mmCIF file of C-alpha atoms in Angstrom:
data_model
loop_
_atom_site.group_PDB
_atom_site.id
_atom_site.type_symbol
_atom_site.label_atom_id
_atom_site.label_comp_id
_atom_site.label_asym_id
_atom_site.label_seq_id
_atom_site.Cartn_x
_atom_site.Cartn_y
_atom_site.Cartn_z
ATOM 1 C CA MET A 1 15.242 13.674 4.549
ATOM 2 C CA TYR A 2 12.392 11.350 7.183
ATOM 3 C CA LYS A 3 12.441 8.553 4.522
ATOM 4 C CA GLY A 4 14.657 6.436 6.294
ATOM 5 C CA LEU A 5 12.702 6.799 9.335
ATOM 6 C CA PHE A 6 9.738 5.343 8.534
ATOM 7 C CA VAL A 7 11.407 1.873 6.355
ATOM 8 C CA THR A 8 12.812 1.246 10.316
ATOM 9 C CA LEU A 9 9.449 1.119 11.764
ATOM 10 C CA ALA A 10 8.643 -2.504 11.309
ATOM 11 C CA PHE A 11 10.978 -2.619 14.099
ATOM 12 C CA ILE A 12 7.701 -2.090 16.169
ATOM 13 C CA ALA A 13 5.991 -5.359 15.489
ATOM 14 C CA ILE A 14 8.786 -7.023 18.057
ATOM 15 C CA ILE A 15 5.847 -5.181 20.352
ATOM 16 C CA TYR A 16 4.340 -8.565 20.594
ATOM 17 C CA THR A 17 7.161 -10.055 22.573
ATOM 18 C CA SER A 18 5.870 -7.399 25.240
ATOM 19 C CA CYS A 19 2.053 -8.413 25.391
ATOM 20 C CA LYS A 20 0.703 -11.268 27.799
ATOM 21 C CA ASP A 21 -2.098 -12.857 28.304
ATOM 22 C CA VAL A 22 -4.067 -10.830 31.394
ATOM 23 C CA ALA A 23 -3.060 -12.360 34.754
ATOM 24 C CA TYR A 24 -5.562 -10.130 36.827
ATOM 25 C CA LYS A 25 -8.577 -7.946 37.276
ATOM 26 C CA ILE A 26 -9.927 -7.270 33.441
ATOM 27 C CA PRO A 27 -11.896 -4.069 33.486
ATOM 28 C CA HIS A 28 -14.880 -3.896 32.177
ATOM 29 C CA PRO A 29 -15.884 -2.494 28.546
ATOM 30 C CA ALA A 30 -16.552 1.024 27.245
ATOM 31 C CA ALA A 31 -19.958 0.933 27.271
ATOM 32 C CA ALA A 32 -22.176 1.287 24.078
ATOM 33 C CA THR A 33 -23.056 4.382 24.402
ATOM 34 C CA SER A 34 -19.328 5.697 24.490
ATOM 35 C CA TYR A 35 -17.673 7.526 22.294
ATOM 36 C CA PHE A 36 -15.270 4.067 21.550
ATOM 37 C CA PRO A 37 -17.556 1.233 22.411
ATOM 38 C CA GLN A 38 -15.669 -1.946 23.843
ATOM 39 C CA THR A 39 -18.576 -4.494 23.447
ATOM 40 C CA ILE A 40 -18.464 -7.745 22.517
ATOM 41 C CA GLY A 41 -19.404 -8.231 19.076
ATOM 42 C CA SER A 42 -19.664 -4.394 18.124
ATOM 43 C CA SER A 43 -18.144 -4.118 14.484
ATOM 44 C CA TRP A 44 -17.268 -1.468 12.101
ATOM 45 C CA ARG A 45 -16.423 -1.307 8.673
ATOM 46 C CA TYR A 46 -14.279 1.191 6.810
ATOM 47 C CA ARG A 47 -13.560 2.503 3.500
ATOM 48 C CA ASP A 48 -9.740 3.156 3.699
ATOM 49 C CA SER A 49 -8.343 5.795 0.942
ATOM 50 C CA VAL A 50 -4.430 6.116 1.085
ATOM 51 C CA TYR A 51 -2.423 7.935 -1.789
ATOM 52 C CA GLY A 52 1.693 7.736 -2.153
ATOM 53 C CA GLU A 53 3.645 9.506 -4.622
ATOM 54 C CA ALA A 54 5.773 7.326 -6.962
ATOM 55 C CA THR A 55 9.563 7.993 -4.951
ATOM 56 C CA ASP A 56 7.358 6.984 -1.493
ATOM 57 C CA THR A 57 9.683 4.254 -0.226
ATOM 58 C CA ALA A 58 6.333 2.970 1.733
ATOM 59 C CA ASN A 59 5.905 1.057 -1.773
ATOM 60 C CA VAL A 60 2.067 2.648 -1.938
ATOM 61 C CA HIS A 61 2.651 4.466 -5.474
ATOM 62 C CA GLY A 62 -1.039 5.730 -6.112
ATOM 63 C CA THR A 63 -4.254 5.759 -4.593
ATOM 64 C CA ARG A 64 -5.062 2.584 -2.734
ATOM 65 C CA VAL A 65 -8.555 1.671 -1.515
ATOM 66 C CA ASP A 66 -9.169 -0.784 1.125
ATOM 67 C CA THR A 67 -12.352 -1.864 2.535
ATOM 68 C CA LEU A 68 -11.511 -2.538 6.518
ATOM 69 C CA SER A 69 -13.958 -4.586 9.063
ATOM 70 C CA LEU A 70 -12.860 -4.827 12.902
ATOM 71 C CA THR A 71 -15.070 -6.692 15.424
ATOM 72 C CA ILE A 72 -14.505 -6.737 19.088
ATOM 73 C CA THR A 73 -13.967 -10.337 20.328
ATOM 74 C CA GLY A 74 -14.194 -10.332 24.110
ATOM 75 C CA ALA A 75 -10.515 -11.371 24.411
ATOM 76 C CA THR A 76 -8.133 -9.003 26.242
ATOM 77 C CA THR A 77 -4.239 -8.214 25.410
ATOM 78 C CA ASP A 78 -2.033 -6.797 28.127
ATOM 79 C CA PHE A 79 0.465 -3.837 27.031
ATOM 80 C CA ASN A 80 2.588 -2.935 30.087
ATOM 81 C CA SER A 81 -0.605 -3.174 32.392
ATOM 82 C CA LYS A 82 -2.588 -1.212 29.616
ATOM 83 C CA ILE A 83 -6.011 -3.791 28.974
ATOM 84 C CA CYS A 84 -7.041 -3.466 25.862
ATOM 85 C CA TYR A 85 -9.463 -5.541 24.456
ATOM 86 C CA ASN A 86 -8.825 -7.462 21.278
ATOM 87 C CA ALA A 87 -10.427 -6.490 17.529
ATOM 88 C CA SER A 88 -9.969 -8.748 14.508
ATOM 89 C CA VAL A 89 -9.437 -6.758 11.622
ATOM 90 C CA GLN A 90 -10.426 -8.057 8.064
ATOM 91 C CA SER A 91 -8.589 -6.096 5.514
ATOM 92 C CA LYS A 92 -9.126 -6.366 1.669
ATOM 93 C CA VAL A 93 -5.589 -5.407 1.207
ATOM 94 C CA TYR A 94 -3.268 -6.990 4.163
ATOM 95 C CA GLY A 95 -5.784 -10.118 5.138
ATOM 96 C CA PRO A 96 -6.780 -11.109 8.525
ATOM 97 C CA GLN A 97 -5.116 -8.988 11.352
ATOM 98 C CA MET A 98 -5.114 -7.622 15.189
ATOM 99 C CA ALA A 99 -6.036 -4.082 16.625
ATOM 100 C CA TYR A 100 -6.602 -3.646 20.316
ATOM 101 C CA TYR A 101 -9.411 -0.538 21.582
ATOM 102 C CA TYR A 102 -7.922 0.786 25.110
ATOM 103 C CA TYR A 103 -10.250 2.804 27.482
ATOM 104 C CA GLY A 104 -9.220 4.044 31.130
ATOM 105 C CA ALA A 105 -8.524 7.008 33.446
ATOM 106 C CA HIS A 106 -11.180 9.015 30.480
ATOM 107 C CA VAL A 107 -8.302 7.770 27.776
ATOM 108 C CA PHE A 108 -9.410 6.255 24.352
ATOM 109 C CA ALA A 109 -6.803 5.019 22.668
ATOM 110 C CA LEU A 110 -6.438 2.317 19.471
ATOM 111 C CA TYR A 111 -3.081 0.301 19.027
ATOM 112 C CA GLN A 112 -2.838 -1.282 15.748
ATOM 113 C CA THR A 113 -0.587 -1.922 12.852
ATOM 114 C CA SER A 114 -1.010 0.371 9.538
ATOM 115 C CA PRO A 115 1.544 1.864 7.126
ATOM 116 C CA PRO A 116 3.577 3.166 7.071
ATOM 117 C CA TRP A 117 4.138 3.100 10.312
ATOM 118 C CA GLY A 118 4.164 -0.047 12.137
ATOM 119 C CA PHE A 119 2.263 -0.830 15.123
ATOM 120 C CA THR A 120 1.385 2.824 16.716
ATOM 121 C CA MET A 121 -0.386 3.258 20.280
ATOM 122 C CA MET A 122 -2.248 6.845 19.306
ATOM 123 C CA GLN A 123 -4.764 8.462 21.921
ATOM 124 C CA LEU A 124 -7.730 9.332 20.394
ATOM 125 C CA LEU A 125 -9.685 11.219 22.956
ATOM 126 C CA VAL A 126 -10.157 12.186 26.731
ATOM 127 C CA ASP A 127 -13.652 11.950 27.160
ATOM 128 C CA THR A 128 -14.189 14.782 29.859
ATOM 129 C CA ALA A 129 -11.834 17.538 28.172
ATOM 130 C CA SER A 130 -12.896 20.934 27.286
ATOM 131 C CA VAL A 131 -12.003 22.319 23.629
ATOM 132 C CA GLY A 132 -8.132 23.320 23.334
ATOM 133 C CA TYR A 133 -7.193 20.669 26.062
ATOM 134 C CA GLN A 134 -3.359 19.520 25.101
ATOM 135 C CA TRP A 135 -1.554 16.212 26.189
ATOM 136 C CA GLU A 136 0.940 14.492 25.434
ATOM 137 C CA SER A 137 1.265 10.412 24.802
ATOM 138 C CA ASN A 138 3.707 8.106 23.745
ATOM 139 C CA PRO A 139 3.278 6.237 20.374
ATOM 140 C CA SER A 140 5.748 3.761 20.695
ATOM 141 C CA VAL A 141 6.263 0.582 22.863
ATOM 142 C CA PHE A 142 9.945 1.960 23.201
ATOM 143 C CA ALA A 143 9.702 5.814 23.394
ATOM 144 C CA LEU A 144 11.510 5.609 20.723
ATOM 145 C CA LEU A 145 11.961 5.605 17.005
ATOM 146 C CA ASN A 146 15.157 4.965 15.261
ATOM 147 C CA GLY A 147 16.519 5.674 18.413
ATOM 148 C CA TYR A 148 15.203 9.132 18.414
ATOM 149 C CA PRO A 149 12.984 10.478 20.766
ATOM 150 C CA VAL A 150 9.110 10.429 19.393
ATOM 151 C CA ARG A 151 5.606 11.798 20.965
ATOM 152 C CA THR A 152 2.508 12.777 19.855
ATOM 153 C CA ILE A 153 0.840 15.885 21.335
ATOM 154 C CA ASN A 154 -2.753 15.891 21.192
ATOM 155 C CA THR A 155 -5.509 18.596 21.252
ATOM 156 C CA ILE A 156 -9.112 18.710 21.789
ATOM 157 C CA VAL A 157 -10.468 20.739 18.200
ATOM 158 C CA GLU A 158 -14.224 20.352 18.697
ATOM 159 C CA LYS A 159 -17.096 19.152 20.513
ATOM 160 C CA GLY A 160 -20.594 19.186 19.715
ATOM 161 C CA ILE A 161 -20.229 19.265 16.141
ATOM 162 C CA SER A 162 -22.245 17.565 13.469
ATOM 163 C CA ARG A 163 -20.217 15.928 10.985
ATOM 164 C CA MET A 164 -21.394 14.368 7.673
ATOM 165 C CA VAL A 165 -19.435 10.954 6.608
ATOM 166 C CA ASN A 166 -20.184 9.104 3.565
ATOM 167 C CA GLY A 167 -23.874 10.925 3.265
ATOM 168 C CA GLN A 168 -24.616 10.096 7.371
ATOM 169 C CA ILE A 169 -24.705 12.941 9.797
ATOM 170 C CA PHE A 170 -23.640 12.080 13.120
ATOM 171 C CA ASN A 171 -23.781 14.688 15.811
ATOM 172 C CA ASN A 172 -22.232 15.031 19.053
ATOM 173 C CA VAL A 173 -18.582 14.990 17.653
ATOM 174 C CA ILE A 174 -15.326 15.081 19.061
ATOM 175 C CA HIS A 175 -12.814 16.248 16.629
ATOM 176 C CA SER A 176 -9.232 15.731 18.349
ATOM 177 C CA ALA A 177 -5.891 16.459 16.424
ATOM 178 C CA SER A 178 -2.504 14.677 17.013
ATOM 179 C CA ASN A 179 1.170 15.926 15.762
ATOM 180 C CA PHE A 180 3.353 12.759 15.700
ATOM 181 C CA GLN A 181 6.780 14.517 16.673
ATOM 182 C CA ILE A 182 10.272 13.158 16.636
ATOM 183 C CA ASN A 183 13.156 14.833 18.024
ATOM 184 C CA ILE A 184 16.479 13.762 16.183
ATOM 185 C CA ASP A 185 20.068 14.787 17.579
ATOM 186 C CA ASN A 186 18.392 16.565 20.411
ATOM 187 C CA ASN A 187 17.436 19.691 17.648
ATOM 188 C CA GLY A 188 14.089 19.654 19.112
ATOM 189 C CA PHE A 189 10.532 17.944 18.079
ATOM 190 C CA GLN A 190 9.521 18.101 15.264
ATOM 191 C CA ASN A 191 5.898 17.041 13.335
ATOM 192 C CA ILE A 192 6.195 13.976 10.909
ATOM 193 C CA ALA A 193 2.964 13.234 10.850
ATOM 194 C CA HIS A 194 -0.800 14.972 11.214
ATOM 195 C CA PHE A 195 -4.094 13.134 12.331
ATOM 196 C CA ASP A 196 -7.626 14.188 12.554
ATOM 197 C CA PHE A 197 -9.684 11.970 14.152
ATOM 198 C CA TYR A 198 -13.590 12.204 14.810
ATOM 199 C CA LEU A 199 -15.461 10.434 17.215
ATOM 200 C CA ALA A 200 -19.491 10.005 17.514
ATOM 201 C CA PRO A 201 -21.280 8.913 20.723
ATOM 202 C CA ALA A 202 -22.674 5.481 20.252
ATOM 203 C CA VAL A 203 -20.515 4.484 17.573
ATOM 204 C CA GLY A 204 -16.961 5.448 17.851
ATOM 205 C CA LEU A 205 -14.668 6.242 15.309
ATOM 206 C CA ILE A 206 -16.033 8.042 11.996
ATOM 207 C CA GLU A 207 -13.009 9.392 10.239
ATOM 208 C CA LYS A 208 -9.126 9.526 10.415
ATOM 209 C CA ASP A 209 -7.610 11.645 8.104
ATOM 210 C CA ALA A 210 -3.836 11.727 8.232
ATOM 211 C CA ASP A 211 -0.787 13.242 6.637
ATOM 212 C CA TYR A 212 2.429 10.941 6.718
ATOM 213 C CA PHE A 213 4.565 14.435 5.932
ATOM 214 C CA GLY A 214 6.460 13.538 2.855
ATOM 215 C CA TYR A 215 4.786 10.117 2.688
ATOM 216 C CA LEU A 216 1.617 9.458 2.382
ATOM 217 C CA ASN A 217 -1.987 10.916 2.874
ATOM 218 C CA GLU A 218 -4.668 9.184 3.824
ATOM 219 C CA VAL A 219 -8.401 9.065 4.678
ATOM 220 C CA GLU A 220 -10.423 6.538 6.680
ATOM 221 C CA THR A 221 -13.948 6.617 7.041
ATOM 222 C CA ILE A 222 -16.943 4.517 8.065
ATOM 223 C CA ILE A 223 -19.451 2.639 6.219
ATOM 224 C CA GLY A 224 -21.056 0.912 8.282
ATOM 225 C CA TYR A 225 -21.374 -0.401 12.668
ATOM 226 C CA SER A 226 -23.104 -1.988 13.910
ATOM 227 C CA ILE A 227 -22.853 -1.522 18.195
ATOM 228 C CA LYS A 228 -23.807 -4.291 20.567
#
């Protein structure tokens, strides 16, 4: 029943019209030793595997594997007073794009365009929070999807764990999870997607697992990085 909703997510691309050049003091970037480095020149490479059913309107049928390369440029963008550091993105499938790394009040967030959503604002971590901590965030600039309210319920699932990704072991990893929810016709919020994020200190995001209910499954894993 939600397939039509994902098709309309493209409208979120008009987020770019709400961005503006930063006209006031730019915050210091998150440190190279943090769980979400923003230091100029830092870069990451990911293997992004997406699987879609033949009936999906997202136009991803079967398995599609992409390689993503992200680099912090040093430029910044203001999203409604949320100052983000820009990251250039190179995708073998989609070509050049932009992503935006936010850090403020101990919250780390990633703003980017990805199928089947369009532009999303996902809060990955509160770095001072304990295991079990939950918080609510807004995944879109307008807090609406196809005219219906949306939200994400985020949870710190694990802290201080070790996780192997593509043969490399990362220590002191924090695992968070987000449920993407929509409230249709005031019938209450229901999950339409689930995300798991794994972040390592002095590295950043090492893995993202996503389940877009009834649509796509995605696994994004780090294959290389250079933190400046």
